[in-house]
Coordinates of N, CA and C in Angstrom, one line a residue:
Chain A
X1 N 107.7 240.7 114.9 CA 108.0 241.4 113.6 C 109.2 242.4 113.7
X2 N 110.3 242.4 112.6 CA 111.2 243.5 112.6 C 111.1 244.5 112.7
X3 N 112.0 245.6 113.3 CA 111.7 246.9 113.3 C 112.2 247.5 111.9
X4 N 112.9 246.6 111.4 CA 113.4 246.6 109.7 C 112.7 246.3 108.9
X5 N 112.1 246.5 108.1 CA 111.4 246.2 106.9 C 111.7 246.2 105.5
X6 N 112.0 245.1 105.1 CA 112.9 244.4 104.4 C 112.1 243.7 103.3
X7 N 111.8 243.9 101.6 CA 110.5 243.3 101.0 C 111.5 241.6 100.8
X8 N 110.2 240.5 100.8 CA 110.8 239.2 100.9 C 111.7 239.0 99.8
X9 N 111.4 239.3 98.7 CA 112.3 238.9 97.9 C 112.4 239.5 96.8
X10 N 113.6 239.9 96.0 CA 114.2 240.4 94.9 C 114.6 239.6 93.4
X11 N 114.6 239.8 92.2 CA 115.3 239.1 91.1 C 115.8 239.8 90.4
X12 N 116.4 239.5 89.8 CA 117.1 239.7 87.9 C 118.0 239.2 87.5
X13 N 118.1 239.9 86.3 CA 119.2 238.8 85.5 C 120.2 239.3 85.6
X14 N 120.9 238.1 85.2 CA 122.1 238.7 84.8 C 123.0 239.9 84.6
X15 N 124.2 240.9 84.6 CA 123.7 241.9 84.6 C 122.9 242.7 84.5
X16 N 121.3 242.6 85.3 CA 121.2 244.4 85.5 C 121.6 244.0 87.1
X17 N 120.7 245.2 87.6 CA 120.3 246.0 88.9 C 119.0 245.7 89.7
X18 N 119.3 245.3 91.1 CA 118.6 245.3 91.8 C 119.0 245.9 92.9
X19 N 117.7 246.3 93.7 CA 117.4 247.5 94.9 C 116.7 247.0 96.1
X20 N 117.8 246.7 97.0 CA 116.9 246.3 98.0 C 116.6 247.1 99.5
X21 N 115.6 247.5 99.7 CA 115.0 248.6 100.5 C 115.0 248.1 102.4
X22 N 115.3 249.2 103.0 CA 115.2 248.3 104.3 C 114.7 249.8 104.7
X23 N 113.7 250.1 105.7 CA 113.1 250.8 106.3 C 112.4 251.0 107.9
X24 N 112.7 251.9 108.6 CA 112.4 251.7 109.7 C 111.4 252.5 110.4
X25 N 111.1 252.1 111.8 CA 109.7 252.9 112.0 C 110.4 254.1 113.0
X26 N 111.7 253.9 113.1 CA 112.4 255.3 113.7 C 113.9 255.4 112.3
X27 N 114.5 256.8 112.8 CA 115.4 256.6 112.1 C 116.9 256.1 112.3
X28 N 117.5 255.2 110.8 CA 118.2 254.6 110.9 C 119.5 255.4 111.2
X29 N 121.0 254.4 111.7 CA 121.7 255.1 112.5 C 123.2 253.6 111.7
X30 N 123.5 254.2 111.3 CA 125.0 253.3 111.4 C 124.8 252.1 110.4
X31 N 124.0 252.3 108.7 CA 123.9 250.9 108.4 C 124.6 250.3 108.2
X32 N 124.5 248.8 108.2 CA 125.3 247.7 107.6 C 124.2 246.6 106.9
X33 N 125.0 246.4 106.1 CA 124.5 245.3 105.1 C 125.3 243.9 105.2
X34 N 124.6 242.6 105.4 CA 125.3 242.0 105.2 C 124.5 240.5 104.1
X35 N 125.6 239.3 103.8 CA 125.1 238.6 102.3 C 125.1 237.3 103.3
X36 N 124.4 237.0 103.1 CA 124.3 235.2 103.6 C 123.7 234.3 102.5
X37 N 124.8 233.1 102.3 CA 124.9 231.9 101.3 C 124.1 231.2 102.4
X38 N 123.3 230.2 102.2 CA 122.8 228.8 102.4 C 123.6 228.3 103.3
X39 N 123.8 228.1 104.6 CA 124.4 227.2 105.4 C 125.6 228.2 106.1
X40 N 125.7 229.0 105.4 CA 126.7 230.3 105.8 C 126.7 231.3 106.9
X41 N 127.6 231.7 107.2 CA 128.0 232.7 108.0 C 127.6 234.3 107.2
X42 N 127.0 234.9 107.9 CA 126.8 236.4 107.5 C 128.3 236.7 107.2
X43 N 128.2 237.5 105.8 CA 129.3 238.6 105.3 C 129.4 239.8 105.1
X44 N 130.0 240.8 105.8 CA 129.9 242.2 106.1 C 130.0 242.8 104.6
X45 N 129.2 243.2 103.8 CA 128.8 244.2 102.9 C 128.8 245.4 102.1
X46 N 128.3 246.0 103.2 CA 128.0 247.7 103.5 C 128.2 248.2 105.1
X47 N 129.1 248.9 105.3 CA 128.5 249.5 106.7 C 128.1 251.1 106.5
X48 N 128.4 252.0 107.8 CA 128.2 253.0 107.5 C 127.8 253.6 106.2
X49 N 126.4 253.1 106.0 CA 125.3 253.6 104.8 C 125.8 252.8 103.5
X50 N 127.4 253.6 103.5 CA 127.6 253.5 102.1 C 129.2 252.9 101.9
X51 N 130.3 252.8 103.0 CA 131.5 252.0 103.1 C 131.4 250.8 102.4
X52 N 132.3 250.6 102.0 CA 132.5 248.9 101.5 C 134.0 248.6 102.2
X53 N 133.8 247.5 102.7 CA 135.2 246.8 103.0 C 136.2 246.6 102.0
X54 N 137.3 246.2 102.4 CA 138.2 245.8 101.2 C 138.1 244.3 101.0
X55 N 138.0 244.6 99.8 CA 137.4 243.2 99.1 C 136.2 242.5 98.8
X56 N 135.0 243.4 99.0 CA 133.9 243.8 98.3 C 133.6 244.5 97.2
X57 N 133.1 243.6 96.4 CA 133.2 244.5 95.1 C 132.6 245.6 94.9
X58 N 132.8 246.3 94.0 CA 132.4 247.5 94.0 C 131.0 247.5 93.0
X59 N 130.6 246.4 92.7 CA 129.0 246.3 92.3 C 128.3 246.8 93.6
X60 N 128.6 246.6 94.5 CA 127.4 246.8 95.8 C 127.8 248.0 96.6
X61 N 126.5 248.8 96.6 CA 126.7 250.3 96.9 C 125.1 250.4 97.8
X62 N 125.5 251.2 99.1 CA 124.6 251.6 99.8 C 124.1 253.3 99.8
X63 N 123.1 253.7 100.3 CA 122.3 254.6 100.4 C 121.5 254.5 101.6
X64 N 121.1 256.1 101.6 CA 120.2 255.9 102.5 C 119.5 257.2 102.5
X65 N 118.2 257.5 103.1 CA 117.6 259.0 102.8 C 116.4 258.3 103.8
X66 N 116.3 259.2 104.8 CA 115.2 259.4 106.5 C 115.5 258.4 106.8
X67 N 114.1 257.3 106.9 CA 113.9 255.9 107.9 C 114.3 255.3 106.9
X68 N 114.7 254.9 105.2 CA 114.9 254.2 104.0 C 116.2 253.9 104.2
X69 N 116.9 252.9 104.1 CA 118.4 252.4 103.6 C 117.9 251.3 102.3
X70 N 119.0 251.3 101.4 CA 119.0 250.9 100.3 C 120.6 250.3 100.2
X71 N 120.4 249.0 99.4 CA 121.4 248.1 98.8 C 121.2 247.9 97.5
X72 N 121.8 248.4 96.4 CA 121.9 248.0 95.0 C 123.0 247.2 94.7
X73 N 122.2 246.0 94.1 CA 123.7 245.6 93.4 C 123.9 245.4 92.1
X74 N 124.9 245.9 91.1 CA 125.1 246.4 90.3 C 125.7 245.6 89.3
X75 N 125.3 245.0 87.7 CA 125.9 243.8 87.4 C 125.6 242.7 88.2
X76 N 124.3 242.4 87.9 CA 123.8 241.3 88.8 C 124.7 239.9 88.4
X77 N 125.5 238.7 89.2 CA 126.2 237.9 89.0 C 125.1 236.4 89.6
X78 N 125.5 235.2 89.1 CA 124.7 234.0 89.9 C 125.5 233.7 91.1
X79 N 126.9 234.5 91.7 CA 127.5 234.5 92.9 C 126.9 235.2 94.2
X80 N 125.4 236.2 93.4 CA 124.9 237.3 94.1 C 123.6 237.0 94.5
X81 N 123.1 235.5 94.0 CA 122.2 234.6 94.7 C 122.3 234.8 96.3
X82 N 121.3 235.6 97.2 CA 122.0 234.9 98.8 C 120.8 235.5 99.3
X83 N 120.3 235.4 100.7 CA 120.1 236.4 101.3 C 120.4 237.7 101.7
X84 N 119.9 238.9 102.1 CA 120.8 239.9 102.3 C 120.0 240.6 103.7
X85 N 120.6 241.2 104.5 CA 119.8 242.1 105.7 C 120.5 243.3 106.0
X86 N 119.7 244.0 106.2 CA 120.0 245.3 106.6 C 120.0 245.3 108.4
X87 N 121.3 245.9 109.0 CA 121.1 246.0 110.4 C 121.4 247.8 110.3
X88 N 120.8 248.1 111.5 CA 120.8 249.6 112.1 C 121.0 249.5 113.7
X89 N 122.2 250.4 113.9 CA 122.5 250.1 115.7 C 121.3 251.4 116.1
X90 N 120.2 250.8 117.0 CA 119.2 251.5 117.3 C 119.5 252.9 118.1
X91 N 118.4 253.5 117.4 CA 118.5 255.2 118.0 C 118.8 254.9 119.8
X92 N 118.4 254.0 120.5 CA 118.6 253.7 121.8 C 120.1 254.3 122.2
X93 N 121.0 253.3 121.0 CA 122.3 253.3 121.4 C 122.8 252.0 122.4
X94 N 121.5 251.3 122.2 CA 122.0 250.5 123.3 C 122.0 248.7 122.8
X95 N 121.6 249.0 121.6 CA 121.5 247.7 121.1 C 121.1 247.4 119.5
X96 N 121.2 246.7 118.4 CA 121.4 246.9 117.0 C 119.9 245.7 116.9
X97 N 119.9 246.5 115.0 CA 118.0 245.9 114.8 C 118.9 245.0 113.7
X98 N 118.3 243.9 113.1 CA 118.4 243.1 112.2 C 116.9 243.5 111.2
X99 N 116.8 244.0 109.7 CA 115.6 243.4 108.4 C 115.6 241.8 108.8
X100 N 114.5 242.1 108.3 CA 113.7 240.7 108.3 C 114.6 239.8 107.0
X101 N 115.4 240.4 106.2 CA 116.3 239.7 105.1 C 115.2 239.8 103.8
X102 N 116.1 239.7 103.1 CA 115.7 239.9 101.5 C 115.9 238.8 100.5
X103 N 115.8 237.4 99.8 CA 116.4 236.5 99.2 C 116.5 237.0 97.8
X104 N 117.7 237.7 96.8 CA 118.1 237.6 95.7 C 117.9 236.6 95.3
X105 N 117.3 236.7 93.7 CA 117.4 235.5 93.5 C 118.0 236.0 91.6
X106 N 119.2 235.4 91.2 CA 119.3 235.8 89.4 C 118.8 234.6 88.5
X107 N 118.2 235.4 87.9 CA 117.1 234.4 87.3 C 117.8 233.7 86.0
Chain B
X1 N 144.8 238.6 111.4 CA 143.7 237.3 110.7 C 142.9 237.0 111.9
X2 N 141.8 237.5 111.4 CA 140.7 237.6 112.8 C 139.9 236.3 112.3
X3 N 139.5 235.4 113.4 CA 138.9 234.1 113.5 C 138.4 234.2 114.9
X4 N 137.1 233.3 114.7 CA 136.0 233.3 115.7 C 135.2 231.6 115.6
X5 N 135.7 231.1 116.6 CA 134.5 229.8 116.7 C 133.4 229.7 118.0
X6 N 132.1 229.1 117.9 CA 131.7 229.2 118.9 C 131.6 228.0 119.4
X7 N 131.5 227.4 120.5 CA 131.5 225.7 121.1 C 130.1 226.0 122.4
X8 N 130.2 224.5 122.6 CA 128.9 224.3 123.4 C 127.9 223.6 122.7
X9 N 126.9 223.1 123.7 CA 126.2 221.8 123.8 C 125.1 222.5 122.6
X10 N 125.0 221.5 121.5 CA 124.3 221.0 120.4 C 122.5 221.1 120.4
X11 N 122.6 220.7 121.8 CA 120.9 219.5 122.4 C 121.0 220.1 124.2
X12 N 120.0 220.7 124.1 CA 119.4 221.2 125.7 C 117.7 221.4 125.7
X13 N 117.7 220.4 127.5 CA 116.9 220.3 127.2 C 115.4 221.6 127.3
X14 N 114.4 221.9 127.6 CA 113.2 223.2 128.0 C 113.9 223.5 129.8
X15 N 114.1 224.8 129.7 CA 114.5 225.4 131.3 C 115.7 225.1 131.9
X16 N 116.4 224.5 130.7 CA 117.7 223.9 131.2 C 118.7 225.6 130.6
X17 N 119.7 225.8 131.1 CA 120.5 227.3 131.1 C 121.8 226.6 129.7
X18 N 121.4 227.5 128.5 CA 122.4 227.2 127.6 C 124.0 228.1 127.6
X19 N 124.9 227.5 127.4 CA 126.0 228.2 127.9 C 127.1 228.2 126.6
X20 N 127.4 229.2 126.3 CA 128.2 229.1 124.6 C 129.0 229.9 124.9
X21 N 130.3 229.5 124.2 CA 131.9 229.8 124.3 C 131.8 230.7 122.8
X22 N 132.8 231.7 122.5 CA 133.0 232.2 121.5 C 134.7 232.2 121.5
X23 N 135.6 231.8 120.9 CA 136.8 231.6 121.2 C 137.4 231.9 120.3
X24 N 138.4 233.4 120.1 CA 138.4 233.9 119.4 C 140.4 234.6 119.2
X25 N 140.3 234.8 117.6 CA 142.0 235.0 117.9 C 142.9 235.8 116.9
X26 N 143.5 236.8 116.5 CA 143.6 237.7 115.8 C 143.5 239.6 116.2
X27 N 142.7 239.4 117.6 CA 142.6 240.4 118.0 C 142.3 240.4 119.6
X28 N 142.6 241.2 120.2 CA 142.3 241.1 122.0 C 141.4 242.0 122.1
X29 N 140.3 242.0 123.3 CA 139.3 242.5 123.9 C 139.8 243.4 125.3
X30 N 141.2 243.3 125.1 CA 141.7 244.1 125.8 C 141.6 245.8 125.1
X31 N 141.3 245.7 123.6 CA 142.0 246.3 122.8 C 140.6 247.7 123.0
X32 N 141.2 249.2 123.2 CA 140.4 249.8 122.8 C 139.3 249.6 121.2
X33 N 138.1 250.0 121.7 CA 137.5 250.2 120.0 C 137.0 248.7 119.6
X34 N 137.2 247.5 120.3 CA 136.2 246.2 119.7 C 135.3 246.0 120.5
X35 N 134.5 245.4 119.9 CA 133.6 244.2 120.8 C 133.3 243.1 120.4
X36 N 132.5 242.3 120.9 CA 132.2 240.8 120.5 C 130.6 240.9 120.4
X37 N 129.9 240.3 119.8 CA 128.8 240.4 119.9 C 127.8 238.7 119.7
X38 N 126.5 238.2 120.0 CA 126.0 237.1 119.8 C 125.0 237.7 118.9
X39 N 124.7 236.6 117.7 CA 123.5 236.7 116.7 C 122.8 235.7 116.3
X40 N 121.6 235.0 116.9 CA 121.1 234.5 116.6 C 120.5 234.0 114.9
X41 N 120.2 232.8 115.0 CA 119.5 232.5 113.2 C 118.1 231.1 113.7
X42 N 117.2 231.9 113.9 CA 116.4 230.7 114.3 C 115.9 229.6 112.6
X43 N 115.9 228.3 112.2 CA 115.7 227.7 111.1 C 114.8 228.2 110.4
X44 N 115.2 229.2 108.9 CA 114.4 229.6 108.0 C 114.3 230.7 108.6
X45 N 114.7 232.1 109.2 CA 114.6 232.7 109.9 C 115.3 234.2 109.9
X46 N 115.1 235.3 110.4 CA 116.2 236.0 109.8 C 117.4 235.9 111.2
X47 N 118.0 237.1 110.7 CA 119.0 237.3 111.9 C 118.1 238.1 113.5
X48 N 119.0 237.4 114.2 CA 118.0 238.4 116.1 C 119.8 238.7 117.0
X49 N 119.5 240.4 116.4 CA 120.9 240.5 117.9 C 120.6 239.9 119.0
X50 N 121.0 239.6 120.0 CA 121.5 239.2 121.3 C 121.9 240.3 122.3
X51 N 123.2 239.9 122.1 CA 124.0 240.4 122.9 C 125.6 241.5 122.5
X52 N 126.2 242.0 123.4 CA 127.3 242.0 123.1 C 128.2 242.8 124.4
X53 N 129.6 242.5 124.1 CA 130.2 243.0 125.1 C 131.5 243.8 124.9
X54 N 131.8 245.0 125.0 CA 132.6 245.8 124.8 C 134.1 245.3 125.7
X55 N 135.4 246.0 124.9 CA 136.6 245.9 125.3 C 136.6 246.7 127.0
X56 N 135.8 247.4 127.4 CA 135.8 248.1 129.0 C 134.8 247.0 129.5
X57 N 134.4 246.1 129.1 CA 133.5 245.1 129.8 C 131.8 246.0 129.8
X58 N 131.7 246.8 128.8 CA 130.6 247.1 129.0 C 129.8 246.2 128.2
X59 N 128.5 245.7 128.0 CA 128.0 245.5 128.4 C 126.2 245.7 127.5
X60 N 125.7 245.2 126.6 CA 124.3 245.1 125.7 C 123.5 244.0 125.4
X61 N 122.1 244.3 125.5 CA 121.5 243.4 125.4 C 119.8 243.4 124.7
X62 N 119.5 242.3 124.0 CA 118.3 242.8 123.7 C 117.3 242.9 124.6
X63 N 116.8 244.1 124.3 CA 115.3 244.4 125.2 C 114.5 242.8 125.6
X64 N 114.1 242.3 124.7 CA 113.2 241.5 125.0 C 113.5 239.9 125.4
X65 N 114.9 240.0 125.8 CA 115.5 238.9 126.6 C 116.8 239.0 127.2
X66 N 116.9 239.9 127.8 CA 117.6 240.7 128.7 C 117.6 239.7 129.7
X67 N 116.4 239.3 130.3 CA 116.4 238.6 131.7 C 117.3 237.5 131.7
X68 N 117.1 236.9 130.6 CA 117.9 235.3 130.4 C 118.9 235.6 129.9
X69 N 119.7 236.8 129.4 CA 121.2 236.5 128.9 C 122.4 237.3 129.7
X70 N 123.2 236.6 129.8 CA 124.4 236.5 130.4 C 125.6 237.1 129.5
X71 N 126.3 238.0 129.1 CA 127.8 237.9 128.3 C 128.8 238.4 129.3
X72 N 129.9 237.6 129.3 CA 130.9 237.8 129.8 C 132.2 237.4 129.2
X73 N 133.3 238.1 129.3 CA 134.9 237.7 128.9 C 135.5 237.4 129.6
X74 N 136.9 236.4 129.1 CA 138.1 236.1 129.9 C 138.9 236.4 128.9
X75 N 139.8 237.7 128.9 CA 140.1 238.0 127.7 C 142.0 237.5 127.9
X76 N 142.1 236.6 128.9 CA 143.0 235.9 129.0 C 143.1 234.3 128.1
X77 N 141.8 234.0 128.4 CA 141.9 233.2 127.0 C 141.4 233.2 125.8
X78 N 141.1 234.8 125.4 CA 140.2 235.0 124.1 C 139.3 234.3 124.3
X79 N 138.0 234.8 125.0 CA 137.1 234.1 125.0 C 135.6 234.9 125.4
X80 N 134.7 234.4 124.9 CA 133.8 235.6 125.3 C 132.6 234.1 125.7
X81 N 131.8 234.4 126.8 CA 130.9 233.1 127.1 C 129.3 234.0 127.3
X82 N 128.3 233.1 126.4 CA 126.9 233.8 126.4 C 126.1 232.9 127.3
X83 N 125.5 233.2 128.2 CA 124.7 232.5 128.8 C 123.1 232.4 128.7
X84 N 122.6 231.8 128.5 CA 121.0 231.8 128.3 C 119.7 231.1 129.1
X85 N 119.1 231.8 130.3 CA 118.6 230.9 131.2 C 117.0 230.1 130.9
X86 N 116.4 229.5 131.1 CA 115.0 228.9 130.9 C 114.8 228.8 129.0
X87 N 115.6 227.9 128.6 CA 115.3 227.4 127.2 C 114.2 226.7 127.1
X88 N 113.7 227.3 125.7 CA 112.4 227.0 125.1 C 112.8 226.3 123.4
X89 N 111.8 226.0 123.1 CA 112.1 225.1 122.2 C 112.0 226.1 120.9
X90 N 111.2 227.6 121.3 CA 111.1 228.3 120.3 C 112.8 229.3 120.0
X91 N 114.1 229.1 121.4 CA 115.2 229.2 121.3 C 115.9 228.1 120.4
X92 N 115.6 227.5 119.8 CA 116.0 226.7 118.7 C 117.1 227.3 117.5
X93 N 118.0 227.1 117.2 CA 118.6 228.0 116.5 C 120.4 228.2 116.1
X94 N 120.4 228.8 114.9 CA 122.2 228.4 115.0 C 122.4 230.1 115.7
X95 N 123.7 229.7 116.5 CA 123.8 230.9 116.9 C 125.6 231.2 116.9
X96 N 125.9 232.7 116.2 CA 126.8 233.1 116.2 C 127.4 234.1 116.8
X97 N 128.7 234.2 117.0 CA 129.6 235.0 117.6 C 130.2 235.9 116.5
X98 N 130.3 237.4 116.9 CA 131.2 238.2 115.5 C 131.8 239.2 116.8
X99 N 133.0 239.8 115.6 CA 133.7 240.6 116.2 C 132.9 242.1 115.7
X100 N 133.2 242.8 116.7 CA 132.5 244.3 116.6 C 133.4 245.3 116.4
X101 N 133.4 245.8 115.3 CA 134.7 247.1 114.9 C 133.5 248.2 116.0
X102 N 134.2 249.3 116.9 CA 133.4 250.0 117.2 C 132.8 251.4 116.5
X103 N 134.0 252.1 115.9 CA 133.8 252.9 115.2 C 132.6 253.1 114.3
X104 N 132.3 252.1 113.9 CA 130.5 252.6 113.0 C 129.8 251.2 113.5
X105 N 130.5 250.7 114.3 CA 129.2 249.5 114.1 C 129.0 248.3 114.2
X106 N 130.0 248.1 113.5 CA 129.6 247.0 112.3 C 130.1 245.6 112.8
X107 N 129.8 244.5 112.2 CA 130.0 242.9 112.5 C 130.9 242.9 111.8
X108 N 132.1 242.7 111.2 CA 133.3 242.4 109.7 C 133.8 241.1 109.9
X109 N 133.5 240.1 111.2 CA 134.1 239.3 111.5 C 133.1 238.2 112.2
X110 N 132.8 236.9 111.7 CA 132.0 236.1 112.1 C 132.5 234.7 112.3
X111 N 131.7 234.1 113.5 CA 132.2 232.3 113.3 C 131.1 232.0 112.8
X112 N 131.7 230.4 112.7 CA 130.7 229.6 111.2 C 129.4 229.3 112.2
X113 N 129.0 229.7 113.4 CA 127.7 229.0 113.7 C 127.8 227.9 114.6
X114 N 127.2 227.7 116.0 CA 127.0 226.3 116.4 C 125.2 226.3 116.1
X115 N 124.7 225.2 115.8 CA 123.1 224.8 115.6 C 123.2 224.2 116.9
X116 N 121.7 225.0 117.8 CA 121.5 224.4 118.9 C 120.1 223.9 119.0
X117 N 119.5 223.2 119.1 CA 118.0 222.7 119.5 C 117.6 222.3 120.5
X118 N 116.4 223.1 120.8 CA 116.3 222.5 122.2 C 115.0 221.5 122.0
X119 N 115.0 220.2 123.0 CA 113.9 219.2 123.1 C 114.0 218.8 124.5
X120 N 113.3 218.3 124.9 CA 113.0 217.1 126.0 C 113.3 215.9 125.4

């Protein structure tokens, strides 16, 4: 079992909002979010809690507060269909945790 | 334009040593501040770090299979090689190579995956 905890799965419609929660049994350190399509390669998201890369839209916005990291995404689209996981580079320092993943689904 | 493929055998058999190339280009491991890292996806499954290996050749691994893994560079030919000793069939899995920004963290850079299975 992950040291992430990650609920299995998420929905909504069309634009609104969904929140997807990732939580740890120590605290988190460096998040990143990433989206995986069906057959796909992980796509970097969110790092550092709340960063967005360039060329990520700006519907997806991170948080975080104690062991809790959070992924909302905003204007829900049917592009926004995917998996999603939260990684944290462990308090160790010596090695990074993967969530168990989350499957959006827009209904 | 950072790009990352990984190569290596498809089909191995239980106890046999799996050995995967990550062959990569847009950026050198000579370079302060990157690394390379391996990520597992076992079928239906989530993500499982691995490994990974820093531009000073340092050097991470996961706790609970540390024994069996191997990362090493030849950063002469952009290349980073994982090794994996005593495969099991529950090692089953597509497995990926990403580049490591050091600064916070993060993966930003991924290859598409080799699927490897292991059988007898």
């Amino acid at each position: 079992q992950s040291a992430l905890t990650q609920p299995a799965s998420v929905s909504g419609s069309p634009g609104q909002s969904v929140t997807i929660s990732c939580t740890g049994t120590r605290s988190l350190n460096l998040v990143s979010w990433y989206q995986q399509h069906p057959g796909k390669a992980p796509k970097l998201m969110i790092y550092d809690v709340t960063k967005r890369p360039s060329g990520v839209s700006n519907r997806f916005s991170g948080f975080q507060s104690g062991h809790t990291a959070s992924l909302t995404i905003s204007g829900l689209q049917a592009e926004d269909e995917a998996d999603y996981y939260c990684c944290s580079f462990a308090p160790t320092g010596t090695s990074w945790l993967f969530g168990g993943g989350t499957k959006v689904t827009v209904l | 334009q950072i790009t990352l493929k990984e190569s290596g055998p498809t089909l191995v058999k239980p106890t046999q040593t799996l050995t995967l190339t990550c062959t990569f280009s847009g950026f050198s491991l000579s370079t302060s501040g990157v690394g390379v890292g391996w990520i597992r996806q076992a079928p239906g499954k989530a993500l499982e770090w691995l490994a990974l290996i820093y531009w000073d050749d340092d050097k991470r691994y996961t706790p609970s299979l540390q024994s069996r893994l191997t990362i090493t560079m030849d950063t002469s030919k952009n290349q980073v090689v994982l090794a994996m000793t005593n495969m099991d069939p529950v090692d089953t899995a597509t497995y990926f190579c990403a580049h490591l920004t050091f600064a916070y963290r993060y993966y930003d850079f991924w290859g598409q995956g080799i699927r490897v299975t292991v059988s007898s």
